[in-house]
XYZ file of C-alpha atoms in Angstrom:
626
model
C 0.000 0.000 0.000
C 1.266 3.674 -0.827
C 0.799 5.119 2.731
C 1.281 8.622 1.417
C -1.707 8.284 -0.814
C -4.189 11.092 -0.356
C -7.257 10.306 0.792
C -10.608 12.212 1.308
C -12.607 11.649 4.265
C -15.443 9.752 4.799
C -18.383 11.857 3.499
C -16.495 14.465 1.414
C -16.772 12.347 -2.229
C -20.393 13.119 -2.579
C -20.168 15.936 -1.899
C -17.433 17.000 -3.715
C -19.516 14.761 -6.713
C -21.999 17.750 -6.147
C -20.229 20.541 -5.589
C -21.797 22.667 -8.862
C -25.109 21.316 -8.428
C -27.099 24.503 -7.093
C -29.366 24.640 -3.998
C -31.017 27.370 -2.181
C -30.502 27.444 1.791
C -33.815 30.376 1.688
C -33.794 33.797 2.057
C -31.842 34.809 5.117
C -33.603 38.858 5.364
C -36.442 39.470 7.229
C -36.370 37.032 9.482
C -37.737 37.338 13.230
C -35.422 36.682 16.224
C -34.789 33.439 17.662
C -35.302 33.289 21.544
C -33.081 30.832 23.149
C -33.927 30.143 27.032
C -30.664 28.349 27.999
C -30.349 25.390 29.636
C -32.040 24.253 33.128
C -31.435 24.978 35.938
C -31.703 22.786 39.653
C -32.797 24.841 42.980
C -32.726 24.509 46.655
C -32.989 27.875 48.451
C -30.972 30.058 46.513
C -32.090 32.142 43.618
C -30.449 31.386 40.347
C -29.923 32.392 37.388
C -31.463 32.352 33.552
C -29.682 32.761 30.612
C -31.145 33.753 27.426
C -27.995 35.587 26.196
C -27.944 33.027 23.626
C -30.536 34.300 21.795
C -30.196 36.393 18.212
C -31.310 38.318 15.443
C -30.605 36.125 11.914
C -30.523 39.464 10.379
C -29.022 41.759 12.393
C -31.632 43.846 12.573
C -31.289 45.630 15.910
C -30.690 44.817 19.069
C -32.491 42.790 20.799
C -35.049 43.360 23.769
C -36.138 40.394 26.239
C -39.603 39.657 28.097
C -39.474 36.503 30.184
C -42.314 35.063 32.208
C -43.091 32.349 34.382
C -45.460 29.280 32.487
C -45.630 26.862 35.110
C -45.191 25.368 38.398
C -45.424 26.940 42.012
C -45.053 30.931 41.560
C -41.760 32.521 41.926
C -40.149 35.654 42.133
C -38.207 36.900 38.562
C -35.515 39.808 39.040
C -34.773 41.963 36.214
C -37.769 39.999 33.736
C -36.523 42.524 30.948
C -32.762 41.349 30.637
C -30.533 38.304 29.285
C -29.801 36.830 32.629
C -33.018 37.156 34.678
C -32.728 36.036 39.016
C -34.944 33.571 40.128
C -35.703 33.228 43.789
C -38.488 32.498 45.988
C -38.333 28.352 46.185
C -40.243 26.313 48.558
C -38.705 22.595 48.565
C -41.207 19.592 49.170
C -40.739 15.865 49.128
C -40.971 16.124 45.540
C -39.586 17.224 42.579
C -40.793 20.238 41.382
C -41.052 21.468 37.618
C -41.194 25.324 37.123
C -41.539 26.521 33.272
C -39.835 30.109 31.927
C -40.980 31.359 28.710
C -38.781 34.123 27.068
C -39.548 36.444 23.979
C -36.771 38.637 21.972
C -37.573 41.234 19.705
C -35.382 43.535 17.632
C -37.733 46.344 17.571
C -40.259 45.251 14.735
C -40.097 41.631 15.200
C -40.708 39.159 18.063
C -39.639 36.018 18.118
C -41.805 32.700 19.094
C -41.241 31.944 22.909
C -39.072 29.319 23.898
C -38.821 27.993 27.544
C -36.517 26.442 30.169
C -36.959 24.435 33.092
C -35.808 25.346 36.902
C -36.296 22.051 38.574
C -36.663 22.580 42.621
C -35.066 19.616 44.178
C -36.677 17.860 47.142
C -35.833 19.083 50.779
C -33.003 17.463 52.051
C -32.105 18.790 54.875
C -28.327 20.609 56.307
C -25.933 21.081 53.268
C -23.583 18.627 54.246
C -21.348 18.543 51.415
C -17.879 19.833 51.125
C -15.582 21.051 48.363
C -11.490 20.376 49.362
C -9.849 23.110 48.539
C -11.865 25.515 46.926
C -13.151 27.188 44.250
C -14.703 24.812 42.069
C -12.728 24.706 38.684
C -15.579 23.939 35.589
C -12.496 22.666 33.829
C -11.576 19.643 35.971
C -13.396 16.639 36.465
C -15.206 16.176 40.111
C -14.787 13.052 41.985
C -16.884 12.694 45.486
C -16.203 10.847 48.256
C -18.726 8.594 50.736
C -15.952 6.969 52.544
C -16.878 4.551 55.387
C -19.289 4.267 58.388
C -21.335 1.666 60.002
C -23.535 0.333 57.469
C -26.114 3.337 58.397
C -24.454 6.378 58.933
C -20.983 8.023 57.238
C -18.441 8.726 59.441
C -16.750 12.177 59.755
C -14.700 13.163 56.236
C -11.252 13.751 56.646
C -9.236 15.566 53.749
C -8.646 13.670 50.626
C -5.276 15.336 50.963
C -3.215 13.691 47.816
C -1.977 16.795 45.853
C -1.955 14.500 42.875
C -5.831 13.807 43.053
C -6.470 17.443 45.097
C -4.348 19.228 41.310
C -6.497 17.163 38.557
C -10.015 17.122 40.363
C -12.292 19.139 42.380
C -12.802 17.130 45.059
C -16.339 16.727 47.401
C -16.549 14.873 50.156
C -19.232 15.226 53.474
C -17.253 16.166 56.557
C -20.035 16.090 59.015
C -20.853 12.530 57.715
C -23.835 11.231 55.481
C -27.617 9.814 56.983
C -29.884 7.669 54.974
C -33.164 9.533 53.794
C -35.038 7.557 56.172
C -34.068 4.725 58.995
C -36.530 2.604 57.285
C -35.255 -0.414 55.361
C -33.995 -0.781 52.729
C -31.790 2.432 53.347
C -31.547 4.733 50.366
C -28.979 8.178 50.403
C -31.090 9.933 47.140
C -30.865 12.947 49.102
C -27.441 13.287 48.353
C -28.066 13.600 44.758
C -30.509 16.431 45.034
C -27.658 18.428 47.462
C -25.184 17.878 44.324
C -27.276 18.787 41.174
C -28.563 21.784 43.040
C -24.705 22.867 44.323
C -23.003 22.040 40.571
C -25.839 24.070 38.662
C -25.050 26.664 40.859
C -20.998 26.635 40.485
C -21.173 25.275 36.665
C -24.388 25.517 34.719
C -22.713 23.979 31.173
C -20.575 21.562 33.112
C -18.766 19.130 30.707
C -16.499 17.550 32.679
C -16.708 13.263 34.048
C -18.320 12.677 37.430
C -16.749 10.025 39.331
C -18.731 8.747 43.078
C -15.905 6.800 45.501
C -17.435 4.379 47.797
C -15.579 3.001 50.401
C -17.354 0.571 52.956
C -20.956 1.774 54.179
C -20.260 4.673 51.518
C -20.766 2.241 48.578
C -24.519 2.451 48.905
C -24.791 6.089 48.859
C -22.262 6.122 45.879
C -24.869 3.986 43.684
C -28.043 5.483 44.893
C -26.784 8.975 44.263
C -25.402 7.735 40.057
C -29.023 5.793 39.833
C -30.601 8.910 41.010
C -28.847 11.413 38.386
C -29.035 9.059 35.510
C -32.349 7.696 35.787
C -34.250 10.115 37.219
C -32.219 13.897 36.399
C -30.909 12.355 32.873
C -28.649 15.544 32.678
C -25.857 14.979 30.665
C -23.633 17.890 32.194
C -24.087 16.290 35.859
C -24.396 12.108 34.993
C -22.434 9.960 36.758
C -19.553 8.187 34.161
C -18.467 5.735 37.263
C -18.897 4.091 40.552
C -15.860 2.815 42.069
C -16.358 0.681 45.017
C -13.789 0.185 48.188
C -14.785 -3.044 49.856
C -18.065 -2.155 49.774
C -20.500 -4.440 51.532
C -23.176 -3.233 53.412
C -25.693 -4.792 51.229
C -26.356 -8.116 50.289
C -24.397 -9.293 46.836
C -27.889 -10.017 44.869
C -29.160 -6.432 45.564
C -25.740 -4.544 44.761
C -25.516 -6.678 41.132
C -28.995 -5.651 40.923
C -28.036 -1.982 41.149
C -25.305 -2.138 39.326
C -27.023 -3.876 36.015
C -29.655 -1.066 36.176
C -26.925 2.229 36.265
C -24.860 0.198 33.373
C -28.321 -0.066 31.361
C -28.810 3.490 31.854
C -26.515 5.780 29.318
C -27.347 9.571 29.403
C -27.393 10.687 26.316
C -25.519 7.177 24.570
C -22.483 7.559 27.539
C -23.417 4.377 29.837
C -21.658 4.554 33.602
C -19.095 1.852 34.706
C -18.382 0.650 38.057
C -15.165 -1.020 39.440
C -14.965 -2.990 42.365
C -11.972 -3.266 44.777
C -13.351 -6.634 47.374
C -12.274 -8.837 49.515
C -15.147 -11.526 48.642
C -14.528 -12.024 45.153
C -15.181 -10.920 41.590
C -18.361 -8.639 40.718
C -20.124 -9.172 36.824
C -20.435 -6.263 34.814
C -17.769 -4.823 36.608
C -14.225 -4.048 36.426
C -13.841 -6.240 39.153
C -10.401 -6.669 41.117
C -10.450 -9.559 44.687
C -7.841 -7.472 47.301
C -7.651 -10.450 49.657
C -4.399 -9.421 51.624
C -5.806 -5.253 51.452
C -7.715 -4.733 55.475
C -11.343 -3.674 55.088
C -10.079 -0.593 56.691
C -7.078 0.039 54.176
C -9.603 -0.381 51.256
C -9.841 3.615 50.493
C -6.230 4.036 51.037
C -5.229 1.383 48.563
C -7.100 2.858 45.941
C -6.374 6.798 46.377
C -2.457 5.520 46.744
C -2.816 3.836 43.508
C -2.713 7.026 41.720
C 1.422 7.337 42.590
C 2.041 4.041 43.575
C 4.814 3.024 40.998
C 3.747 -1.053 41.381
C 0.072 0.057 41.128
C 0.397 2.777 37.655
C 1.698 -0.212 35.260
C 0.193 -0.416 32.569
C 0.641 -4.178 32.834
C -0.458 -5.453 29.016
C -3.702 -4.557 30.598
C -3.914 -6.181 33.692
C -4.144 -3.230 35.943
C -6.585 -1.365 37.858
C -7.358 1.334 40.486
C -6.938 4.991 40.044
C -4.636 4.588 36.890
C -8.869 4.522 35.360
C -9.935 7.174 37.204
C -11.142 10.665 35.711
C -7.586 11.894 36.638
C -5.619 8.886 36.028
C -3.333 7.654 32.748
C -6.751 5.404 31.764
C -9.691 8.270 32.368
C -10.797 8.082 29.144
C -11.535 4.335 28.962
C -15.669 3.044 28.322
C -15.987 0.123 30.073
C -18.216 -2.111 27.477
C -21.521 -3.038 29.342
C -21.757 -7.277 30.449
C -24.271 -8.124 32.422
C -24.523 -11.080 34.116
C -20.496 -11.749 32.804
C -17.413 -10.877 34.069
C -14.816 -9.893 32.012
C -12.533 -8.223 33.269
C -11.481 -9.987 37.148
C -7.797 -9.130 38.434
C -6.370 -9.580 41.236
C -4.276 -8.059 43.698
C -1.497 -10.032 45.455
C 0.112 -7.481 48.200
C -0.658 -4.946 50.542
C -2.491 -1.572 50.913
C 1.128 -0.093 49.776
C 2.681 -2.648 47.211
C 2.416 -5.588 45.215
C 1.582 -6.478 42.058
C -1.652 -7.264 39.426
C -2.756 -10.588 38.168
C -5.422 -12.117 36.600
C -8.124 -13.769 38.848
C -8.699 -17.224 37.117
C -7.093 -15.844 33.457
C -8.528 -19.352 32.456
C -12.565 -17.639 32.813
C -11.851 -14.322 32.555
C -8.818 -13.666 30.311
C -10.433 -9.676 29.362
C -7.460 -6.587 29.476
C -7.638 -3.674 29.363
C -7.014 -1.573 26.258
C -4.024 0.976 26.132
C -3.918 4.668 26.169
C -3.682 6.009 23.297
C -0.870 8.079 22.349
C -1.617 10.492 19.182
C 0.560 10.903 16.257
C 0.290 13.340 13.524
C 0.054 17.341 13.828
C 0.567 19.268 17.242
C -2.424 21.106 19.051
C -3.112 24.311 17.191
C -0.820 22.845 13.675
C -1.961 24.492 10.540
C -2.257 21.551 7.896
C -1.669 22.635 4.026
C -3.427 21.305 1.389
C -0.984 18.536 1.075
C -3.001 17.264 4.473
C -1.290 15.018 7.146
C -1.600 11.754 8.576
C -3.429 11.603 12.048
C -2.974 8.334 13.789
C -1.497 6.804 16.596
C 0.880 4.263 18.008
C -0.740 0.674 18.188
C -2.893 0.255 21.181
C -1.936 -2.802 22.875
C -5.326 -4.846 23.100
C -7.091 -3.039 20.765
C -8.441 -4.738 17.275
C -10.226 -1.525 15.804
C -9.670 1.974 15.643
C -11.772 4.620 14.397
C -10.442 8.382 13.697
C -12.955 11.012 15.156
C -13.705 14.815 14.023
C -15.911 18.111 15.565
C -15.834 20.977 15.833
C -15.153 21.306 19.415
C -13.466 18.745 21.806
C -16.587 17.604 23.412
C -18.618 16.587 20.177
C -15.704 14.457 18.412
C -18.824 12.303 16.426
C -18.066 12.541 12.757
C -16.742 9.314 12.082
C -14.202 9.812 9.337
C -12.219 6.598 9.242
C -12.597 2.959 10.929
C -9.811 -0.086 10.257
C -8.372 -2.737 12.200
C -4.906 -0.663 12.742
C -4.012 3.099 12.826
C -4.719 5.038 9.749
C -1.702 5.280 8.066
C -3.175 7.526 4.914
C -3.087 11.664 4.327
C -6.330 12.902 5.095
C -6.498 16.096 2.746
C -10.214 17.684 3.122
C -11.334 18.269 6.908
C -15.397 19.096 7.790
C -14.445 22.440 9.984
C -11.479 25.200 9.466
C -10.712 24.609 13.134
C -11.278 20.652 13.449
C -10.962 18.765 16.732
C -9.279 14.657 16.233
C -8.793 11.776 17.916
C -7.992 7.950 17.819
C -10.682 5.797 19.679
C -9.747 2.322 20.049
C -11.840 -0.881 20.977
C -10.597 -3.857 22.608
C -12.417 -8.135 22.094
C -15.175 -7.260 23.925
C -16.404 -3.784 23.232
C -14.907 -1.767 25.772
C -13.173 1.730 23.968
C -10.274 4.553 24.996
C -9.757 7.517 23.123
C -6.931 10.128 23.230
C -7.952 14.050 24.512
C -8.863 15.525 21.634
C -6.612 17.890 19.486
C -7.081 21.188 17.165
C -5.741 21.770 14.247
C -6.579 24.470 11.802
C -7.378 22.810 8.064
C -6.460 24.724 4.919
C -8.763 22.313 2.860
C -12.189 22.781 3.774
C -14.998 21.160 2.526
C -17.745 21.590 5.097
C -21.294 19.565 5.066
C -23.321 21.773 5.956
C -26.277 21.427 8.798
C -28.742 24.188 8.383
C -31.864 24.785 10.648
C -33.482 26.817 8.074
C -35.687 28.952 9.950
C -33.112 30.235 12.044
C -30.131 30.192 9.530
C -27.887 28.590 12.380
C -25.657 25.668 11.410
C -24.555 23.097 13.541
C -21.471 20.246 13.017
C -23.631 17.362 14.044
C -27.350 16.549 13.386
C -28.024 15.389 16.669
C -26.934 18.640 17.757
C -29.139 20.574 15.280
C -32.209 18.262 16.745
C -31.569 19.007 19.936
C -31.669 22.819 19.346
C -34.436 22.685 17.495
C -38.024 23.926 18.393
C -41.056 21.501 17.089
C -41.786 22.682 13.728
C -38.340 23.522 12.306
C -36.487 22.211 9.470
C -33.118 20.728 9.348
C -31.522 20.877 6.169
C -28.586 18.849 5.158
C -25.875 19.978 2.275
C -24.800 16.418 0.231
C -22.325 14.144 1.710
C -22.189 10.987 3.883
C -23.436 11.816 7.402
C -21.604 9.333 9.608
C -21.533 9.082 13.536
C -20.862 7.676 16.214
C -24.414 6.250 17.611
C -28.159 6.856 15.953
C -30.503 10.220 15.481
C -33.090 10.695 17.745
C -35.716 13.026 17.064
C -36.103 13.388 20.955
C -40.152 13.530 21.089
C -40.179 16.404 18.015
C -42.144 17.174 15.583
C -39.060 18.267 13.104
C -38.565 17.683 9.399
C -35.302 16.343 8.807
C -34.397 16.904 4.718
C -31.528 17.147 1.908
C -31.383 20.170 0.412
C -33.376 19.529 -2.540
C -35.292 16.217 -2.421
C -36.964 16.778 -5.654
C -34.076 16.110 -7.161
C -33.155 12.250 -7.219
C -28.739 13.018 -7.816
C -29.529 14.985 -4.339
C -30.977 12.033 -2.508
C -28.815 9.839 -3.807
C -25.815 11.908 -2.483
C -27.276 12.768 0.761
C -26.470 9.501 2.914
C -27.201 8.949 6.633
C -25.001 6.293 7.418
C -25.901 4.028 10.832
C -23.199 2.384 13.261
C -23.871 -1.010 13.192
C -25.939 -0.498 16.299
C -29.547 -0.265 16.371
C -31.847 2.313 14.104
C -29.870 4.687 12.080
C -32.946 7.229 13.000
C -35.089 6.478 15.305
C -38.777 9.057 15.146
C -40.643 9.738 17.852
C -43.148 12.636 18.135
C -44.942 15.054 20.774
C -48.740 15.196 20.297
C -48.932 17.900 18.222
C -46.815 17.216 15.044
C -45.005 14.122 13.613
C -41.813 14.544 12.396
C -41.058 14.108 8.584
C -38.219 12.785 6.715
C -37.421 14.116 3.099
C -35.238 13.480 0.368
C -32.395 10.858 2.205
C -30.751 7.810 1.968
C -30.347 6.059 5.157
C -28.412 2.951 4.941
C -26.352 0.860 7.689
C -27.569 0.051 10.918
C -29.659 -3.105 12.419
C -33.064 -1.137 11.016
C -33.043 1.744 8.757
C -36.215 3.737 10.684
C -38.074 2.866 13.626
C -41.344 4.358 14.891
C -41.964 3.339 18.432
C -43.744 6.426 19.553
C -44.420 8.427 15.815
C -46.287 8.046 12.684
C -44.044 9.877 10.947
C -44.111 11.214 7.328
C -41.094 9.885 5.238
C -41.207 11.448 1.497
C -38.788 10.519 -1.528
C -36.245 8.765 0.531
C -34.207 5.222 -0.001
C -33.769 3.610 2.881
C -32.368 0.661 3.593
C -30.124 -1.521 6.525
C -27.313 -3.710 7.450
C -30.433 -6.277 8.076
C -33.544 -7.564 6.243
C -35.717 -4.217 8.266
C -35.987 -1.285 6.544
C -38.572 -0.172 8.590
C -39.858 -1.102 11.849
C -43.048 0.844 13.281
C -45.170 -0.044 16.569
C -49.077 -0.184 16.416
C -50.713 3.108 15.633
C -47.739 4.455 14.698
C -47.373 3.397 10.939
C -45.051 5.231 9.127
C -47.121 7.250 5.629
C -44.670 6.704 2.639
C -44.204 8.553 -0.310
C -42.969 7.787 -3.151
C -39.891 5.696 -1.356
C -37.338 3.220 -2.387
C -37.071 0.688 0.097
C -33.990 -2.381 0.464
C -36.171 -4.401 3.301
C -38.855 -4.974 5.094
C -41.784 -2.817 6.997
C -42.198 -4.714 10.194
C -44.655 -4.015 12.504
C -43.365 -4.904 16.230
C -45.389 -6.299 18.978
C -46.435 -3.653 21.661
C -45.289 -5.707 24.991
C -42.309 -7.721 23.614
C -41.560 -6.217 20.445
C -41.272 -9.208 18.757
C -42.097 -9.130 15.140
C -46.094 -9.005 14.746
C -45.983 -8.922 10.890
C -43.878 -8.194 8.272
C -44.459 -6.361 4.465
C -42.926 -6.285 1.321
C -43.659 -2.639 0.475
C -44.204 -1.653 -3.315
């Protein structure tokens, strides 16, 4: 193979196939203002604060004015109503969770714009603010990590200071000092509480936090550690405060059954496609679905020590061709950005730890049953942070991972949305990538081990000469957006989402989220258009899956969706899907639920309808559409 052979990536040959075919975007004058509420915010007792300073004026028309009221939920108090970043105060907390609804309005002086709202969600009362930040104040650039160390299988003891400058440097750091209480003494004991206390404190000291969580439980602290992840990934859902892993210290103050219980149910809850993980440091033996490591020879007591000391220990930071645990996976360690790859009911990854709280050495735990490790770290090659790359292009790989058997080379356009999916081979890319999707593009290698489980390198910048961009358009508002999940989750029901030719690749499946959107190629009247504008699935489940709020059902318009186990489904939508081709890596093109039949027009299908089964989703019946 010539390894200096240019090569354009993923996406761009349509496009480029296209590139003097004309298509209108619309007429950008004239336009009304787009109100944008912000994000939500969580509540105790202190006011907080809106933010609609994202809002704007497609046209530049004038500046723009604001009017927000309250829609919904118990009445509270708004300060300053007529600017960006209104104060809201007044909260009463209950033993529920309460939903209160802001509407805001923009106009720049002869138009206003439609309303759009945000949620402030008042968490229930939980009592004394018991937690505690080491070393203060909170940095929105580091990850958190929080601390239930141990107690008596009721109560938390008193918190001492973390106090490793290592961890204390890389990590905001909360712990309880006064101790932690169950929400009630009635059995079983639950710690939710604790959940409410820290979505309420990190909305107040980082509103568009996008950093990893990690809850430490060490003894009686293991239960609040789970209960407080089940509680912000099943019940808050928000992806800037979700839970990305439990690690437990010799953590037994519930039975086995009910922990592996627990344990299945946060792994089979992702937040927005990112699944938590959970590793388990024990003295009774290995843990399914776990990163799971038997410390026989490490005191109950020692259990917390062991593992913050494995952050500088120099026999517990080898890599180990993958047989290694503790803190070298945490959010601050060598590992952080490993995925552990969901198993329940298996165990696949069971080490072993032959020596004391202070030294020793990793081993497998029956290699014969359980012979998983660990993929390595992945070490970039290819241009520096901030590089400009010439039209000549460069190569952007990395050195092998040991472990690994795929790799897959990741753009955006921003270090937090690396989707695009430009490149996927067994090995490191070795060829010149020449056209990028963004003038500033964000890379990285993420590799996968045998069973699923994936590490990535931080992302890097470089700034592209050769730009050929594909183009997502909301085309009432004129704002573009570098992924179409992203553009769907912006969007207000109603809009359309246009999409400039090219191959629309990602990591993980569109969701319409509930909307009533229409989701189109730029001119699907024209069948060269459709042909070249491609949604291409992952392998893994629907490519798009519609669903719809009671008002509108979405619409799809002018596409070719191929790839993925089913091409469309319609669990909760009867959606509207005009002049596309669709197709699948599977004999489905098209699966729909009862009363939600998808209305075709004039479509080109490569599969199946099927019509699941409401309770089991089995197939109910299947159709050869003509």
């Amino acid at each position: 193979m010539d390894h200096t052979r240019p090569i354009s990536v993923l996406g761009t040959t349509a496009l480029l196939l296209l590139a003097a075919s004309p298509f209108a975007w619309g007429d950008a004058a004239n336009k009304p203002p787009r109100a944008e509420a912000g994000l939500p915010r969580y509540a105790a007792k202190a006011p907080v604060r809106l933010d609609g300073s994202g809002s704007y004026d497609p046209d530049h028309s004038g500046p723009l004015t604001y009017a927000w009221t309250q829609a919904s939920g118990p009445p509270l108090v708004i300060t300053g109503a007529d600017t960006a970043t209104p104060a809201v105060s007044g909260f009463v907390q209950t033993a529920e969770i309460q939903e209160c609804v802001f509407e805001l309005v923009v106009s720049d002086g002869e138009l206003r714009s439609a309303p759009d709202t945000v949620s402030t969600i008042i968490v229930p009362l939980y009592g004394p603010d018991a937690l505690g930040l080491e070393r203060p104040p909170f940095d929105a650039n580091k990850p958190t990590v929080i601390l239930f160390r141990g107690g008596d299988c009721v109560n938390g003891n008193l918190g001492r200071p973390w106090d490793v400058p290592d961890w204390i440097g890389r990590a905001n750091i909360i712990d309880f000092p006064s101790g932690y209480t169950p929400d009630s003494y009635t059995v079983p004991l639950t710690y939710y509480k604790y959940a409410d206390m820290l979505i309420a404190y990190l909305s107040s000291v980082a509103p568009e936090y996008r950093q990893p969580i990690q809850i430490i439980g060490v003894s009686t602290g293991g239960m609040p550690a789970i209960d407080v992840a089940l509680r912000l990934n099943t019940i808050y859902r928000d992806p800037r405060y979700n839970a990305n892993r439990v690690t437990y210290c010799d953590a037994r103050c519930r039975d086995k059954t009910t922990q592996l219980a627990l344990v299945d149910r946060l792994v089979a809850n992702s937040v927005e496609g990112e699944p938590c993980w959970v590793d388990s440091y024990d003295s009774t033996g290995p843990w399914p679905n776990a990163l799971s490591v038997y410390c026989p020879l490490v005191p109950h007591a020692k259990a917390g020590n062991w593992y913050r000391e494995s952050l500088v220990s120099a026999d517990m930071g080898k890599f180990n061709d993958g047989v290694v645990a503790g803190a070298y996976w945490s959010v601050v360690g060598p590992g952080k950005n490993l995925q552990l790859a969901p198993a329940p009911g298996r165990q696949i990854y069971s080490f072993q730890w032959s020596g004391s709280s202070t030294s020793g050495r990793m081993e497998f735990y029956h290699e014969s049953s359980y012979p998983g490790r660990l993929p390595q770290p992945i070490t970039l090659t290819g241009p520096a942070e901030g590089a400009a790359v010439g039209a000549g292009g460069a190569v952007l790989s990395c050195r092998n991972s040991q472990n690994a058997v795929g790799y897959q080379l990741l753009f955006g356009r921003d270090p937090f949305h690396l989707t695009y999916l430009a490149w996927e081979g067994a090995t490191p890319p070795n060829d010149v990538v020449t056209v990028f999707p963004f003038p500033k593009t964000w890379w990285t290698i993420k590799a996968r081990d045998l069973y699923g489980s994936t590490i990535h390198a931080d992302p890097v910048c470089l700034t592209a000469e050769n730009v050929v961009p594909q183009t997502i358009e909301n085309s009432g508002t004129s704002q573009t957006y570098a992924a179409i999940q992203e553009a769907i989750n912006a969007a207000h029901e109603g809009d359309q989402i246009v999409l400039a030719p090219g191959v629309w690749q990602y990591l993980g499946n569109l969701d319409f989220k509930g909307k009533g959107l229409t989701l189109r190629s730029a001119d699907p009247n024209d069948a060269r258009v459709v042909g070249a504008t491609v949604l291409c699935g992952d392998g893994r489940g629907p490519v798009v899956t519609l669903s719809s709020g009671p008002d509108r059902p979405p619409t799809l318009e002018g596409l070719t969706i191929a790839g993925g186990t089913v091409g469309i489904s319609c669990r909760d939508a009867a959606p509207t899907i005009r002049r596309c081709t669709v197709g699948s890596d599977g004999p489905v093109a098209i699966e729909f639920w009862p009363a939600h039949e998808p209305r075709l027009i004039d479509c080109t299908l490569f599969g199946h309808v099927t019509k699941r089964d409401v309770d089991t989703s089995n197939i109910h019946a299947t159709y050869e559409w003509r």
